[in-house]
Coordinates of C-alpha atoms in Angstrom, one line a residue:
M255 CA 15.5 10.9 -14.8
A256 CA 15.8 8.7 -17.9
I257 CA 16.9 5.8 -15.8
F258 CA 14.4 6.1 -13.0
F259 CA 11.4 7.5 -14.9
Y260 CA 11.5 6.6 -18.6
L261 CA 13.4 3.3 -18.7
P262 CA 10.9 1.5 -16.5
I263 CA 8.1 2.4 -19.0
W264 CA 9.3 -0.6 -21.0
G265 CA 7.8 -2.8 -18.2
W266 CA 4.3 -1.6 -19.1
F267 CA 4.1 -4.3 -21.7
M268 CA 3.8 -6.8 -18.9
A269 CA 0.2 -5.7 -18.3
F270 CA -0.8 -7.0 -21.7
F271 CA 0.8 -10.4 -21.6
D272 CA 0.6 -13.5 -19.5
Y273 CA 4.2 -13.2 -18.4
K274 CA 6.1 -14.6 -15.5
P275 CA 9.0 -12.3 -14.5
T276 CA 11.7 -14.9 -13.9
Y277 CA 15.4 -14.9 -14.9
G278 CA 15.8 -15.3 -18.7
S279 CA 12.1 -15.0 -19.5
K280 CA 11.0 -12.5 -22.2
I281 CA 7.8 -10.5 -22.1
F282 CA 6.7 -11.0 -25.7
R283 CA 6.9 -14.8 -25.5
G284 CA 4.0 -14.7 -23.2
K285 CA 0.4 -15.0 -24.4
Y286 CA -1.2 -11.6 -25.4
V287 CA -4.2 -11.0 -23.1
G288 CA -5.1 -7.4 -24.1
L289 CA -7.0 -5.5 -21.4
K290 CA -7.6 -8.6 -19.1
Y291 CA -5.8 -7.1 -16.1
F292 CA -7.4 -3.7 -16.5
K293 CA -10.9 -5.4 -16.5
E294 CA -9.9 -7.3 -13.3
L295 CA -8.7 -4.0 -11.8
F296 CA -11.9 -2.2 -12.4
S297 CA -14.1 -5.0 -11.1
D298 CA -12.1 -5.1 -7.9
D299 CA -14.0 -3.4 -5.0
I300 CA -10.8 -2.9 -3.0
F301 CA -9.1 -1.0 -5.9
L302 CA -12.2 1.1 -6.4
R303 CA -12.2 1.9 -2.7
A304 CA -8.5 2.9 -2.9
L305 CA -9.2 5.1 -5.9
R306 CA -12.1 6.9 -4.0
N307 CA -9.9 7.4 -1.0
T308 CA -6.9 8.6 -3.1
L309 CA -9.0 11.2 -4.9
A310 CA -10.8 12.4 -1.8
M311 CA -7.6 12.9 0.3
S312 CA -5.7 14.5 -2.7
V313 CA -8.5 17.0 -3.4
L314 CA -8.6 18.0 0.3
K315 CA -4.9 18.3 0.6
M316 CA -4.7 20.4 -2.6
L317 CA -7.4 22.8 -1.6
F318 CA -6.2 23.2 2.0
G319 CA -2.6 23.3 0.9
I320 CA -2.9 26.1 -1.6
T321 CA -5.3 28.1 0.5
F322 CA -3.3 28.0 3.7
A323 CA 0.0 28.6 2.0
I324 CA -1.4 31.8 0.4
L325 CA -2.8 32.9 3.8
L326 CA 0.5 32.3 5.6
A327 CA 2.4 34.1 2.9
L328 CA 0.1 37.1 3.2
I329 CA 0.4 37.1 7.0
I330 CA 4.3 36.9 6.8
N331 CA 4.4 39.6 4.1
E332 CA 2.4 42.0 6.4
I333 CA 4.7 41.5 9.4
R334 CA 6.8 44.7 9.6
N335 CA 9.1 43.6 12.5
R336 CA 12.0 41.8 10.8
L337 CA 12.9 39.6 13.8
C338 CA 9.3 38.5 14.3
R339 CA 9.0 37.8 10.6
K340 CA 12.1 35.6 10.6
L341 CA 10.8 33.8 13.7
V342 CA 7.4 33.0 12.1
Q343 CA 9.1 31.9 8.9
T344 CA 11.5 29.5 10.7
I345 CA 8.7 28.0 12.9
S346 CA 6.5 27.4 9.9
Y347 CA 9.3 25.8 7.8
L348 CA 10.5 23.4 10.5
P349 CA 7.8 20.7 10.2
H350 CA 8.8 20.2 6.5
F351 CA 12.2 18.8 7.5
I352 CA 10.6 16.2 9.9
S353 CA 10.1 12.7 8.3
W354 CA 6.6 11.3 8.3
V355 CA 7.7 8.7 10.8
V356 CA 8.4 11.3 13.4
A357 CA 5.5 13.5 12.3
A358 CA 3.1 10.6 12.6
S359 CA 4.3 9.9 16.2
I360 CA 3.7 13.5 17.1
I361 CA 0.3 13.6 15.5
T362 CA -0.8 10.3 17.1
S363 CA 0.3 11.5 20.5
V364 CA -1.4 14.9 20.2
L365 CA -4.7 13.3 19.0
S366 CA -4.7 10.4 21.4
Y367 CA -7.5 10.0 24.0
D368 CA -5.4 11.7 26.7
G369 CA -3.5 13.9 24.3
I370 CA -3.1 17.7 24.4
F371 CA -5.8 18.3 21.7
N372 CA -8.5 16.6 23.8
E373 CA -7.4 18.3 26.9
L374 CA -7.6 21.7 25.2
L375 CA -11.1 21.1 23.7
V376 CA -12.4 19.8 27.1
K377 CA -11.0 22.9 28.9
L378 CA -12.6 25.2 26.3
R379 CA -15.8 23.2 26.6
V380 CA -15.9 22.4 22.9
I381 CA -16.4 18.7 23.8
R382 CA -17.6 17.2 27.0
E383 CA -15.3 14.2 27.1
P384 CA -12.2 13.1 25.1
V385 CA -12.6 11.7 21.6
I386 CA -10.6 8.9 20.0
W387 CA -9.9 11.0 16.9
M388 CA -7.6 8.3 15.3
G389 CA -10.3 5.7 15.7
R390 CA -13.1 7.4 13.8
K391 CA -13.4 6.8 10.1
E392 CA -15.3 10.0 9.3
W393 CA -12.3 12.1 10.5
F394 CA -9.5 10.3 8.8
W395 CA -9.5 12.2 5.5
W396 CA -9.7 15.5 7.3
I397 CA -6.8 14.5 9.6
I398 CA -4.7 13.6 6.6
A399 CA -5.4 16.9 4.9
L400 CA -4.9 19.1 8.0
T401 CA -1.7 17.4 9.2
D402 CA -0.3 17.7 5.6
V403 CA -1.1 21.4 5.9
W404 CA 0.7 21.6 9.2
K405 CA 3.8 19.9 7.8
E406 CA 4.1 21.6 4.4
V407 CA 2.3 25.0 4.7
G408 CA 5.5 26.9 5.6
W409 CA 7.5 25.4 2.8
N410 CA 4.7 25.9 0.2
A411 CA 4.4 29.5 1.3
I412 CA 8.0 30.3 0.1
I413 CA 7.0 30.4 -3.5
Y414 CA 4.2 32.9 -2.8
L415 CA 6.4 35.1 -0.6
G416 CA 9.0 35.1 -3.4
T417 CA 6.3 36.2 -5.9
M418 CA 5.1 39.0 -3.5
T419 CA 8.6 40.4 -3.3
A420 CA 8.6 40.7 -7.1
I421 CA 5.5 43.0 -7.1
S422 CA 6.6 46.6 -7.7
P423 CA 6.7 48.8 -4.5
L424 CA 5.4 51.7 -6.7
L425 CA 2.0 50.0 -6.8
Y426 CA 1.8 50.0 -3.0
E427 CA 3.0 53.6 -2.7
S428 CA 0.5 54.8 -5.3
A429 CA -2.3 52.9 -3.4
E430 CA -1.2 54.6 -0.1
I431 CA -1.4 58.0 -1.7
D432 CA -4.9 57.2 -2.9
G433 CA -5.8 56.2 0.7
A434 CA -5.9 52.4 0.4
T435 CA -5.8 50.4 3.6
R436 CA -3.7 47.2 4.1
L437 CA -6.7 45.1 3.2
H438 CA -7.3 47.1 0.0
K439 CA -3.7 46.6 -1.0
I440 CA -3.9 42.9 -0.3
R441 CA -7.1 42.5 -2.3
Y442 CA -6.2 44.7 -5.3
I443 CA -2.4 44.4 -5.6
T444 CA -1.0 41.4 -3.7
L445 CA -3.6 38.8 -4.5
P446 CA -3.8 39.6 -8.3
G447 CA 0.0 39.7 -8.3
I448 CA 0.3 36.1 -7.1
M449 CA -2.7 34.6 -9.0
P450 CA -0.6 33.5 -12.0
V451 CA 1.7 31.5 -9.6
A452 CA -1.3 30.1 -7.7
S453 CA -2.8 29.0 -11.0
L454 CA 0.5 27.2 -12.0
M455 CA 0.6 25.5 -8.6
F456 CA -3.0 24.4 -9.0
I457 CA -2.3 22.9 -12.5
I458 CA 0.8 21.0 -11.2
Q459 CA -1.1 19.8 -8.1
C460 CA -3.9 18.4 -10.4
G461 CA -1.3 16.2 -12.0
F462 CA -0.7 14.6 -8.7
L463 CA -4.3 14.0 -7.7
I464 CA -4.1 10.3 -8.2
N465 CA -0.5 10.0 -7.0
S466 CA -0.8 11.0 -3.3
G467 CA 1.9 8.7 -1.9
F468 CA 1.4 6.3 0.9
E469 CA 3.7 7.1 3.9
Q470 CA 1.3 9.5 5.6
Q471 CA -1.8 7.2 5.2
W472 CA 0.2 4.1 6.2
L473 CA 1.7 5.6 9.3
L474 CA -1.4 7.3 10.6
S475 CA -3.8 4.4 9.8
N476 CA -4.8 1.4 11.9
P477 CA -7.0 -1.7 11.1
S478 CA -10.2 0.1 12.1
L479 CA -9.5 2.8 9.5
K480 CA -8.5 0.6 6.6
E481 CA -11.7 1.3 4.7
M482 CA -10.9 5.0 4.6
S483 CA -7.0 4.9 4.5
D484 CA -6.3 2.5 1.6
V485 CA -4.9 4.5 -1.3
I486 CA -3.7 3.3 -4.7
D487 CA 0.0 3.1 -3.8
L488 CA -0.8 1.0 -0.7
F489 CA -3.1 -1.2 -2.8
V490 CA -0.2 -1.8 -5.2
I491 CA 2.1 -2.8 -2.4
Q492 CA -0.3 -4.9 -0.3
Y493 CA -2.4 -6.5 -2.9
G494 CA 0.0 -6.6 -5.8
I495 CA 3.7 -6.8 -5.0
A496 CA 3.4 -8.5 -1.7
L497 CA 1.2 -11.2 -3.3
G498 CA 3.4 -11.5 -6.4
R499 CA 0.7 -10.1 -8.7
Y500 CA 3.1 -8.0 -10.8
L501 CA 1.0 -7.9 -14.0
Y502 CA -2.0 -6.7 -12.0
T503 CA 0.0 -4.0 -10.3
T504 CA 1.6 -2.9 -13.6
A505 CA -2.0 -2.3 -14.9
A506 CA -2.7 -0.1 -11.8
G507 CA 0.6 1.8 -12.4
I508 CA -0.4 2.4 -16.1
F509 CA -3.8 3.7 -15.0
K510 CA -2.2 6.1 -12.5
S511 CA 0.2 7.5 -15.1
V512 CA -2.4 7.9 -17.9
I513 CA -4.9 9.6 -15.6
S514 CA -2.3 11.9 -14.1
V515 CA -1.3 13.1 -17.6
I516 CA -4.9 13.6 -18.6
L517 CA -5.6 15.6 -15.4
L518 CA -2.5 17.7 -16.0
L519 CA -3.2 18.4 -19.7
G520 CA -7.0 19.0 -19.0
T521 CA -6.3 21.5 -16.2
N522 CA -3.7 23.2 -18.3
A523 CA -6.1 23.6 -21.2
V524 CA -8.9 25.0 -19.0
S525 CA -6.5 27.4 -17.2
R526 CA -5.0 28.6 -20.5
K527 CA -8.5 29.3 -21.8
L528 CA -9.8 31.0 -18.7
T529 CA -6.7 32.9 -17.3
G530 CA -4.1 32.6 -20.0
V531 CA -1.7 30.7 -17.5
R532 CA -0.3 27.4 -18.6
V533 CA 2.4 24.9 -17.7
V534 CA 2.8 23.2 -21.1

């Protein structure tokens, strides 16, 4: 962790100097330019667009991810047949082990003009004719969020299932004696029992709002969707590293790290005040 996460922080100084990263050169011999590269960053429309896309997709992924993981955990927890329960768990976990390269091929095929999704919707008369889902800008963020749910929901549900098993069976037995139905037990025992863990997951996810990665967006995007698919990590690669603008991309990296820490600490403070749950 020290080598891969803390040691590279030394390179942050590059964002404040006119420095050419060549063999034998030293950062502090360059001219100090202060916040020059940060000002350029925030006057760059492409970066602001990438920031907007990153936040929008991250918020959708976080909300859908936590909600569907809790729902799946509740469903699995209510299945009484052991074999059926194992089967549902295994099927829901499998997509997590597929790389985004393979997952993107499956998603592109399913959502293609003559794919199974269009065929199903046409047969159910939801739509009159096939739609090019991967060619419509307004659908891209939703496709990213929902396909992320498909891939990760089973894996994310594990932590909630583990929390449910820690709830005392005596509470459920007492509720049954008082005539509580399954829905009553879910509402008044299971959900309150997993809320501290859900709050912790929410706080942690807030720290990653601006750090959504790039593999999924890169593999599912195409030139017609670029306006909606560019995220900060892709911006750093395509408009920074690929063009040799290392100082500029270092400023973008610092911005990401600082905002992530602020989001994490801010959410942690709000959660501690409202629910008493905190990460740090």
